[in-house]
PDB file of C-alpha atoms and ligand atoms in Angstrom:
ATOM      1  CA  MET A   1     -26.341 -11.445 -26.037  1.00 79.00           C
ATOM      2  CA  ARG A   2     -28.935  -8.956 -25.883  1.00 95.00           C
ATOM      3  CA  THR A   3     -29.600  -7.529 -21.175  1.00 97.00           C
ATOM      4  CA  PRO A   4     -33.876  -8.322 -21.762  1.00 98.00           C
ATOM      5  CA  ILE A   5     -35.577  -4.714 -20.747  1.00 98.00           C
ATOM      6  CA  ILE A   6     -38.243  -4.941 -18.450  1.00 98.00           C
ATOM      7  CA  ALA A   7     -41.037  -1.411 -18.643  1.00 98.00           C
ATOM      8  CA  GLY A   8     -43.640  -0.516 -16.881  1.00 98.00           C
ATOM      9  CA  ASN A   9     -45.724   2.019 -18.780  1.00 98.00           C
ATOM     10  CA  TRP A  10     -47.953   3.248 -15.709  1.00 98.00           C
ATOM     11  CA  LYS A  11     -49.707   5.396 -17.556  1.00 98.00           C
ATOM     12  CA  LEU A  12     -51.633   8.230 -16.575  1.00 98.00           C
ATOM     13  CA  ASN A  13     -52.350   5.749 -12.941  1.00 98.00           C
ATOM     14  CA  LEU A  14     -51.258   6.339  -9.525  1.00 98.00           C
ATOM     15  CA  THR A  15     -50.540   8.913  -7.404  1.00 98.00           C
ATOM     16  CA  ILE A  16     -46.997  10.539  -6.153  1.00 98.00           C
ATOM     17  CA  ALA A  17     -47.121   8.694  -3.220  1.00 98.00           C
ATOM     18  CA  GLU A  18     -48.874   5.603  -4.390  1.00 98.00           C
ATOM     19  CA  SER A  19     -45.315   5.735  -7.658  1.00 98.00           C
ATOM     20  CA  ARG A  20     -43.185   6.575  -4.888  1.00 98.00           C
ATOM     21  CA  ALA A  21     -44.251   2.661  -3.036  1.00 98.00           C
ATOM     22  CA  LEU A  22     -44.547   0.823  -6.194  1.00 98.00           C
ATOM     23  CA  ALA A  23     -41.339   1.678  -7.571  1.00 98.00           C
ATOM     24  CA  SER A  24     -39.566   0.608  -4.353  1.00 98.00           C
ATOM     25  CA  ALA A  25     -41.562  -2.607  -4.017  1.00 98.00           C
ATOM     26  CA  ILE A  26     -39.912  -2.974  -7.975  1.00 98.00           C
ATOM     27  CA  ALA A  27     -36.379  -1.378  -7.132  1.00 98.00           C
ATOM     28  CA  LYS A  28     -35.514  -4.573  -4.271  1.00 97.00           C
ATOM     29  CA  ALA A  29     -36.380  -6.910  -7.226  1.00 96.00           C
ATOM     30  CA  SER A  30     -34.138  -5.514 -10.180  1.00 96.00           C
ATOM     31  CA  PRO A  31     -31.302  -6.471 -10.625  1.00 96.00           C
ATOM     32  CA  GLU A  32     -27.890  -5.663 -10.964  1.00 95.00           C
ATOM     33  CA  SER A  33     -27.589  -7.365 -14.009  1.00 94.00           C
ATOM     34  CA  GLY A  34     -29.640 -10.398 -16.285  1.00 94.00           C
ATOM     35  CA  ALA A  35     -32.386  -8.371 -16.740  1.00 97.00           C
ATOM     36  CA  GLU A  36     -32.921  -4.062 -16.699  1.00 98.00           C
ATOM     37  CA  VAL A  37     -35.884  -2.774 -15.207  1.00 98.00           C
ATOM     38  CA  ILE A  38     -37.508  -0.364 -15.904  1.00 98.00           C
ATOM     39  CA  VAL A  39     -41.002   2.117 -14.958  1.00 98.00           C
ATOM     40  CA  ALA A  40     -42.285   5.423 -17.255  1.00 98.00           C
ATOM     41  CA  PRO A  41     -44.842   7.037 -14.824  1.00 98.00           C
ATOM     42  CA  VAL A  42     -47.141   9.810 -14.729  1.00 98.00           C
ATOM     43  CA  SER A  43     -44.099  13.247 -15.284  1.00 97.00           C
ATOM     44  CA  LEU A  44     -45.204  14.967 -12.541  1.00 98.00           C
ATOM     45  CA  SER A  45     -43.979  11.762 -10.226  1.00 98.00           C
ATOM     46  CA  LEU A  46     -40.427  11.228 -12.034  1.00 98.00           C
ATOM     47  CA  SER A  47     -38.761  13.587  -9.347  1.00 98.00           C
ATOM     48  CA  ALA A  48     -39.992  11.266  -6.416  1.00 98.00           C
ATOM     49  CA  VAL A  49     -40.137   8.029  -8.562  1.00 98.00           C
ATOM     50  CA  ALA A  50     -36.750   9.023  -9.718  1.00 98.00           C
ATOM     51  CA  GLU A  51     -34.934   9.346  -5.616  1.00 98.00           C
ATOM     52  CA  ALA A  52     -36.895   5.683  -5.305  1.00 98.00           C
ATOM     53  CA  ALA A  53     -34.882   3.934  -7.337  1.00 98.00           C
ATOM     54  CA  SER A  54     -31.276   6.213  -6.565  1.00 97.00           C
ATOM     55  CA  GLY A  55     -28.597   4.151  -6.126  1.00 96.00           C
ATOM     56  CA  THR A  56     -30.921   0.705  -7.253  1.00 98.00           C
ATOM     57  CA  PRO A  57     -30.774  -1.032 -10.710  1.00 98.00           C
ATOM     58  CA  LEU A  58     -34.096   0.556 -11.224  1.00 98.00           C
ATOM     59  CA  LYS A  59     -34.092   2.708 -14.598  1.00 98.00           C
ATOM     60  CA  VAL A  60     -36.581   5.208 -15.023  1.00 98.00           C
ATOM     61  CA  ALA A  61     -38.486   6.707 -18.446  1.00 98.00           C
ATOM     62  CA  ALA A  62     -40.653   9.490 -18.858  1.00 98.00           C
ATOM     63  CA  GLN A  63     -44.254   8.631 -20.755  1.00 98.00           C
ATOM     64  CA  HIS A  64     -43.325  11.295 -23.211  1.00 97.00           C
ATOM     65  CA  THR A  65     -42.452  14.452 -24.081  1.00 98.00           C
ATOM     66  CA  HIS A  66     -42.090  17.251 -26.830  1.00 98.00           C
ATOM     67  CA  ALA A  67     -39.285  17.657 -28.973  1.00 97.00           C
ATOM     68  CA  LYS A  68     -38.268  21.469 -27.668  1.00 96.00           C
ATOM     69  CA  ASP A  69     -36.097  22.642 -24.107  1.00 92.00           C
ATOM     70  CA  SER A  70     -37.619  25.947 -23.958  1.00 94.00           C
ATOM     71  CA  GLY A  71     -40.600  28.039 -25.584  1.00 95.00           C
ATOM     72  CA  ALA A  72     -44.079  28.880 -25.464  1.00 97.00           C
ATOM     73  CA  PHE A  73     -45.046  24.931 -25.572  1.00 97.00           C
ATOM     74  CA  THR A  74     -47.708  25.156 -22.668  1.00 97.00           C
ATOM     75  CA  GLY A  75     -48.029  22.066 -21.119  1.00 95.00           C
ATOM     76  CA  GLU A  76     -45.595  20.368 -22.293  1.00 96.00           C
ATOM     77  CA  LEU A  77     -42.508  19.065 -20.830  1.00 96.00           C
ATOM     78  CA  SER A  78     -38.243  19.066 -22.581  1.00 98.00           C
ATOM     79  CA  PRO A  79     -35.415  15.677 -22.833  1.00 98.00           C
ATOM     80  CA  ALA A  80     -33.956  18.796 -20.249  1.00 97.00           C
ATOM     81  CA  LEU A  81     -36.201  18.341 -17.344  1.00 97.00           C
ATOM     82  CA  ILE A  82     -36.725  14.623 -17.832  1.00 98.00           C
ATOM     83  CA  GLN A  83     -33.075  14.651 -17.397  1.00 98.00           C
ATOM     84  CA  ASP A  84     -33.416  18.000 -14.910  1.00 98.00           C
ATOM     85  CA  ALA A  85     -35.753  14.563 -13.024  1.00 98.00           C
ATOM     86  CA  GLY A  86     -33.687  11.521 -12.380  1.00 98.00           C
ATOM     87  CA  ALA A  87     -34.811   9.921 -15.969  1.00 98.00           C
ATOM     88  CA  SER A  88     -32.713   8.115 -19.061  1.00 98.00           C
ATOM     89  CA  HIS A  89     -35.297   7.025 -21.183  1.00 98.00           C
ATOM     90  CA  CYS A  90     -38.415   8.367 -22.720  1.00 98.00           C
ATOM     91  CA  ILE A  91     -41.761   6.386 -24.360  1.00 98.00           C
ATOM     92  CA  VAL A  92     -42.133   7.549 -27.788  1.00 98.00           C
ATOM     93  CA  GLY A  93     -45.064   6.995 -30.588  1.00 97.00           C
ATOM     94  CA  HIS A  94     -47.085   5.224 -27.696  1.00 97.00           C
ATOM     95  CA  SER A  95     -50.472   3.723 -29.773  1.00 96.00           C
ATOM     96  CA  GLU A  96     -52.212   6.226 -27.433  1.00 96.00           C
ATOM     97  CA  ARG A  97     -50.163   9.065 -28.171  1.00 96.00           C
ATOM     98  CA  ARG A  98     -50.358   8.230 -32.334  1.00 96.00           C
ATOM     99  CA  SER A  99     -53.841   7.591 -32.229  1.00 93.00           C
ATOM    100  CA  LEU A 100     -56.010  10.163 -28.768  1.00 96.00           C
ATOM    101  CA  PHE A 101     -52.308  12.903 -28.797  1.00 95.00           C
ATOM    102  CA  GLY A 102     -52.335  12.998 -32.898  1.00 95.00           C
ATOM    103  CA  GLU A 103     -48.176  12.387 -32.753  1.00 96.00           C
ATOM    104  CA  THR A 104     -46.570  11.770 -36.085  1.00 97.00           C
ATOM    105  CA  ASP A 105     -43.729   9.583 -37.531  1.00 96.00           C
ATOM    106  CA  ALA A 106     -41.994  12.812 -38.172  1.00 97.00           C
ATOM    107  CA  GLY A 107     -42.899  14.293 -34.809  1.00 97.00           C
ATOM    108  CA  VAL A 108     -41.507  10.921 -32.949  1.00 98.00           C
ATOM    109  CA  ASN A 109     -38.094  11.213 -35.504  1.00 98.00           C
ATOM    110  CA  GLU A 110     -37.915  14.152 -34.091  1.00 98.00           C
ATOM    111  CA  LYS A 111     -38.188  13.814 -30.522  1.00 98.00           C
ATOM    112  CA  VAL A 112     -35.955  11.381 -30.817  1.00 98.00           C
ATOM    113  CA  LYS A 113     -33.170  13.228 -32.091  1.00 98.00           C
ATOM    114  CA  ALA A 114     -34.063  16.050 -29.702  1.00 98.00           C
ATOM    115  CA  LEU A 115     -34.072  13.268 -25.799  1.00 98.00           C
ATOM    116  CA  GLN A 116     -30.500  11.478 -28.171  1.00 98.00           C
ATOM    117  CA  ALA A 117     -29.054  14.978 -28.509  1.00 98.00           C
ATOM    118  CA  GLN A 118     -30.332  14.558 -23.887  1.00 97.00           C
ATOM    119  CA  GLY A 119     -28.532  11.786 -24.019  1.00 98.00           C
ATOM    120  CA  LEU A 120     -31.807  10.533 -23.098  1.00 98.00           C
ATOM    121  CA  ILE A 121     -32.006   6.364 -24.257  1.00 98.00           C
ATOM    122  CA  PRO A 122     -36.157   6.447 -26.208  1.00 98.00           C
ATOM    123  CA  ILE A 123     -37.912   3.463 -26.275  1.00 98.00           C
ATOM    124  CA  VAL A 124     -40.017   3.914 -29.630  1.00 98.00           C
ATOM    125  CA  CYS A 125     -42.941   2.594 -30.068  1.00 98.00           C
ATOM    126  CA  ILE A 126     -44.347   1.355 -33.121  1.00 98.00           C
ATOM    127  CA  GLY A 127     -47.310  -1.344 -33.739  1.00 97.00           C
ATOM    128  CA  GLU A 128     -50.494  -1.875 -35.920  1.00 95.00           C
ATOM    129  CA  THR A 129     -53.443  -1.459 -36.042  1.00 92.00           C
ATOM    130  CA  LEU A 130     -56.642  -4.103 -36.063  1.00 91.00           C
ATOM    131  CA  ALA A 131     -57.530  -2.919 -39.513  1.00 92.00           C
ATOM    132  CA  GLN A 132     -53.847  -3.898 -40.797  1.00 94.00           C
ATOM    133  CA  ARG A 133     -53.307  -7.016 -39.679  1.00 91.00           C
ATOM    134  CA  GLU A 134     -55.841  -8.213 -41.439  1.00 90.00           C
ATOM    135  CA  ALA A 135     -55.634  -6.330 -44.180  1.00 93.00           C
ATOM    136  CA  GLY A 136     -52.419  -7.950 -44.021  1.00 93.00           C
ATOM    137  CA  ASP A 137     -50.057  -5.118 -43.262  1.00 94.00           C
ATOM    138  CA  ALA A 138     -48.489  -5.411 -40.057  1.00 94.00           C
ATOM    139  CA  ILE A 139     -45.073  -6.163 -40.843  1.00 96.00           C
ATOM    140  CA  SER A 140     -45.131  -3.162 -43.915  1.00 96.00           C
ATOM    141  CA  THR A 141     -46.744  -0.991 -41.199  1.00 97.00           C
ATOM    142  CA  VAL A 142     -44.121  -1.281 -38.809  1.00 97.00           C
ATOM    143  CA  THR A 143     -41.172  -1.072 -40.675  1.00 97.00           C
ATOM    144  CA  ALA A 144     -41.980   1.572 -42.019  1.00 97.00           C
ATOM    145  CA  GLN A 145     -42.921   3.194 -38.522  1.00 97.00           C
ATOM    146  CA  VAL A 146     -38.890   2.336 -38.182  1.00 98.00           C
ATOM    147  CA  ALA A 147     -37.476   3.972 -41.032  1.00 98.00           C
ATOM    148  CA  ALA A 148     -39.815   6.872 -39.985  1.00 98.00           C
ATOM    149  CA  ALA A 149     -38.378   7.285 -36.208  1.00 97.00           C
ATOM    150  CA  LEU A 150     -34.909   6.088 -37.506  1.00 97.00           C
ATOM    151  CA  GLU A 151     -33.773   8.065 -39.711  1.00 97.00           C
ATOM    152  CA  GLY A 152     -30.849  10.233 -39.307  1.00 96.00           C
ATOM    153  CA  VAL A 153     -30.689   9.356 -35.743  1.00 97.00           C
ATOM    154  CA  ASP A 154     -27.812   7.568 -33.075  1.00 97.00           C
ATOM    155  CA  VAL A 155     -29.053   2.936 -33.543  1.00 97.00           C
ATOM    156  CA  SER A 156     -26.668   2.581 -30.342  1.00 96.00           C
ATOM    157  CA  LYS A 157     -28.969   4.836 -28.547  1.00 97.00           C
ATOM    158  CA  LEU A 158     -31.947   3.493 -28.327  1.00 98.00           C
ATOM    159  CA  VAL A 159     -34.637   0.664 -28.053  1.00 98.00           C
ATOM    160  CA  LEU A 160     -38.030  -0.340 -30.145  1.00 98.00           C
ATOM    161  CA  ALA A 161     -41.268  -1.936 -28.264  1.00 98.00           C
ATOM    162  CA  TYR A 162     -43.610  -3.916 -30.474  1.00 97.00           C
ATOM    163  CA  GLU A 163     -47.331  -2.624 -29.621  1.00 96.00           C
ATOM    164  CA  PRO A 164     -49.701  -4.372 -31.510  1.00 94.00           C
ATOM    165  CA  VAL A 165     -52.813  -1.670 -31.377  1.00 90.00           C
ATOM    166  CA  TRP A 166     -54.978  -3.868 -31.175  1.00 87.00           C
ATOM    167  CA  ALA A 167     -53.203  -6.681 -27.698  1.00 85.00           C
ATOM    168  CA  ILE A 168     -52.461  -3.499 -25.740  1.00 83.00           C
ATOM    169  CA  GLY A 169     -55.573  -3.033 -23.102  1.00 81.00           C
ATOM    170  CA  THR A 170     -57.379  -5.381 -24.668  1.00 83.00           C
ATOM    171  CA  GLY A 171     -56.563  -8.676 -22.778  1.00 79.00           C
ATOM    172  CA  LYS A 172     -55.456 -10.587 -26.521  1.00 81.00           C
ATOM    173  CA  THR A 173     -52.014 -11.217 -27.072  1.00 82.00           C
ATOM    174  CA  ALA A 174     -50.628 -11.863 -29.755  1.00 83.00           C
ATOM    175  CA  ALA A 175     -48.951 -15.994 -30.547  1.00 90.00           C
ATOM    176  CA  PRO A 176     -45.269 -15.953 -29.770  1.00 93.00           C
ATOM    177  CA  ALA A 177     -44.311 -16.846 -32.564  1.00 93.00           C
ATOM    178  CA  ASP A 178     -47.131 -14.147 -34.391  1.00 92.00           C
ATOM    179  CA  ALA A 179     -45.059 -11.507 -32.237  1.00 95.00           C
ATOM    180  CA  GLN A 180     -41.468 -13.405 -32.985  1.00 96.00           C
ATOM    181  CA  GLU A 181     -42.219 -12.859 -37.038  1.00 96.00           C
ATOM    182  CA  VAL A 182     -42.515  -9.069 -36.711  1.00 97.00           C
ATOM    183  CA  HIS A 183     -39.755  -8.749 -34.172  1.00 98.00           C
ATOM    184  CA  ALA A 184     -38.145 -10.363 -36.898  1.00 98.00           C
ATOM    185  CA  ALA A 185     -39.041  -7.804 -39.744  1.00 98.00           C
ATOM    186  CA  ILE A 186     -38.140  -5.596 -37.859  1.00 98.00           C
ATOM    187  CA  ARG A 187     -34.669  -6.618 -37.108  1.00 98.00           C
ATOM    188  CA  ALA A 188     -34.209  -7.913 -40.739  1.00 97.00           C
ATOM    189  CA  TRP A 189     -34.826  -4.179 -41.531  1.00 97.00           C
ATOM    190  CA  LEU A 190     -31.708  -3.242 -39.274  1.00 97.00           C
ATOM    191  CA  THR A 191     -29.857  -5.542 -40.471  1.00 97.00           C
ATOM    192  CA  GLU A 192     -30.233  -4.215 -44.125  1.00 96.00           C
ATOM    193  CA  HIS A 193     -30.032  -0.841 -42.498  1.00 96.00           C
ATOM    194  CA  HIS A 194     -28.144  -0.201 -40.038  1.00 95.00           C
ATOM    195  CA  ALA A 195     -25.589  -3.737 -40.750  1.00 93.00           C
ATOM    196  CA  SER A 196     -23.533  -3.278 -37.673  1.00 93.00           C
ATOM    197  CA  LEU A 197     -26.047  -3.042 -34.824  1.00 95.00           C
ATOM    198  CA  ALA A 198     -28.986  -4.461 -36.217  1.00 95.00           C
ATOM    199  CA  GLN A 199     -28.048  -7.343 -33.065  1.00 95.00           C
ATOM    200  CA  GLN A 200     -27.555  -5.182 -30.417  1.00 97.00           C
ATOM    201  CA  VAL A 201     -30.828  -2.853 -30.122  1.00 98.00           C
ATOM    202  CA  GLN A 202     -33.264  -4.768 -28.122  1.00 98.00           C
ATOM    203  CA  ILE A 203     -36.654  -4.699 -29.551  1.00 98.00           C
ATOM    204  CA  LEU A 204     -39.833  -5.181 -26.765  1.00 98.00           C
ATOM    205  CA  TYR A 205     -43.206  -6.406 -27.428  1.00 97.00           C
ATOM    206  CA  GLY A 206     -46.035  -4.722 -25.762  1.00 96.00           C
ATOM    207  CA  GLY A 207     -49.331  -5.743 -25.626  1.00 95.00           C
ATOM    208  CA  SER A 208     -51.218  -8.006 -22.770  1.00 93.00           C
ATOM    209  CA  VAL A 209     -48.265  -8.577 -20.971  1.00 96.00           C
ATOM    210  CA  LYS A 210     -48.978 -10.889 -17.875  1.00 96.00           C
ATOM    211  CA  PRO A 211     -46.723 -13.054 -15.503  1.00 97.00           C
ATOM    212  CA  ALA A 212     -48.691 -16.488 -17.845  1.00 96.00           C
ATOM    213  CA  ASN A 213     -47.481 -15.690 -19.992  1.00 96.00           C
ATOM    214  CA  ALA A 214     -44.477 -13.619 -20.369  1.00 97.00           C
ATOM    215  CA  ALA A 215     -41.883 -16.523 -20.443  1.00 97.00           C
ATOM    216  CA  GLU A 216     -43.186 -18.286 -23.877  1.00 97.00           C
ATOM    217  CA  LEU A 217     -43.424 -14.198 -25.186  1.00 97.00           C
ATOM    218  CA  LEU A 218     -39.315 -13.559 -24.122  1.00 97.00           C
ATOM    219  CA  ALA A 219     -38.337 -17.777 -24.960  1.00 97.00           C
ATOM    220  CA  GLN A 220     -38.826 -15.777 -28.692  1.00 97.00           C
ATOM    221  CA  SER A 221     -34.875 -14.809 -30.045  1.00 96.00           C
ATOM    222  CA  ASP A 222     -35.912 -11.264 -31.269  1.00 97.00           C
ATOM    223  CA  ILE A 223     -38.533 -10.541 -28.149  1.00 98.00           C
ATOM    224  CA  ASP A 224     -35.725  -8.672 -26.323  1.00 98.00           C
ATOM    225  CA  GLY A 225     -38.048  -7.969 -23.352  1.00 98.00           C
ATOM    226  CA  ALA A 226     -41.362  -6.827 -22.496  1.00 98.00           C
ATOM    227  CA  LEU A 227     -43.421  -3.319 -21.698  1.00 98.00           C
ATOM    228  CA  VAL A 228     -45.776  -3.995 -19.449  1.00 98.00           C
ATOM    229  CA  GLY A 229     -49.169  -1.692 -19.325  1.00 97.00           C
ATOM    230  CA  GLY A 230     -51.466  -2.951 -16.786  1.00 97.00           C
ATOM    231  CA  ALA A 231     -49.324  -5.827 -15.114  1.00 98.00           C
ATOM    232  CA  SER A 232     -46.541  -3.044 -14.161  1.00 98.00           C
ATOM    233  CA  LEU A 233     -48.886  -1.045 -11.661  1.00 98.00           C
ATOM    234  CA  LYS A 234     -49.262  -3.370  -9.401  1.00 98.00           C
ATOM    235  CA  ALA A 235     -45.337  -5.264  -7.837  1.00 98.00           C
ATOM    236  CA  GLU A 236     -47.288  -8.975  -8.126  1.00 98.00           C
ATOM    237  CA  THR A 237     -47.598  -9.011 -11.158  1.00 98.00           C
ATOM    238  CA  PHE A 238     -44.682  -6.995 -12.719  1.00 98.00           C
ATOM    239  CA  ILE A 239     -41.705  -8.621 -10.287  1.00 98.00           C
ATOM    240  CA  PRO A 240     -42.410 -11.759 -11.530  1.00 98.00           C
ATOM    241  CA  ILE A 241     -42.292 -10.872 -15.363  1.00 98.00           C
ATOM    242  CA  ILE A 242     -39.317  -9.449 -14.210  1.00 98.00           C
ATOM    243  CA  GLU A 243     -38.746 -13.060 -12.410  1.00 97.00           C
ATOM    244  CA  ALA A 244     -38.951 -14.185 -15.902  1.00 97.00           C
ATOM    245  CA  ALA A 245     -36.190 -11.722 -17.782  1.00 97.00           C
ATOM    246  CA  ILE A 246     -34.433 -12.840 -15.247  1.00 95.00           C
ATOM    247  CA  ALA A 247     -34.351 -17.130 -15.927  1.00 94.00           C
ATOM    248  CA  SER A 248     -34.366 -16.267 -19.841  1.00 90.00           C
TER     249      SER A 248
HETATM  250  P1  13P B 301     -50.961  -3.488 -20.996  1.00 97.84           P
HETATM  251  O1  13P B 301     -50.136  -4.322 -20.969  1.00 97.84           O
HETATM  252  O2  13P B 301     -52.076  -2.902 -20.585  1.00 97.84           O
HETATM  253  O3  13P B 301     -51.612  -4.156 -22.644  1.00 97.84           O
HETATM  254  O4  13P B 301     -49.891  -1.979 -22.364  1.00 97.84           O
HETATM  255  C1  13P B 301     -49.404  -2.140 -23.219  1.00 97.84           C
HETATM  256  C2  13P B 301     -49.039  -0.767 -23.726  1.00 97.84           C
HETATM  257  O5  13P B 301     -49.550  -0.166 -23.922  1.00 97.84           O
HETATM  258  C3  13P B 301     -47.332  -0.577 -22.673  1.00 97.84           C
HETATM  259  O6  13P B 301     -47.252   1.276 -23.818  1.00 97.84           O
END
């Protein structure tokens, strides 16, 4: 059985004090077992959130990293610093990074390797655009992204997150059966290329997950949790999603 993961991607939201307070509230609702809960604050809040999560089951993720640990990379942050700040995970290849900041499949692969070398768990995001879905290319797009991201990496030490671009921040959630179809295709790819690990890799769904649709999505056999944006910014909308995962 795969433990469900509920991860909150706070994107560019919340002050340091607000992040600390929200993390404390979420930590109180995070179980010791039955579900894993992660929050991803802005980089400047990582230390404060890690401090609030310390001694609780809540885990902390960065939203982005550079592949190199140091050097002339103005404005960047590194796997070593993310770990130093107290995080255990890092989101890689989010569609906003791909579309707004030029993140490529090759860059994602390099960052996954750098994070694993530092002992951090990458949360690797993949997902098709609306045009790709309408052209019938959703599964081929997503499996190509998975293949590129996972080239030469340790598949036992990462999490995948399927986030259809058209469902992010739009209020449009993939129908549970449509999401399941893509998750099953990702697992089929894993079975073909990493047979012994395919059943243990957690594949999260992301895109307008909220308390009203979480249980139905989490009930799908290949959906192992959720990567939540908007609904993760308030304890009253994020905690019910954690509770749905515990009950799933
Ligand atoms: P929303 O839940 O706001 O659609 O965001 C999803 C997301 O991008 C999480 O990484």
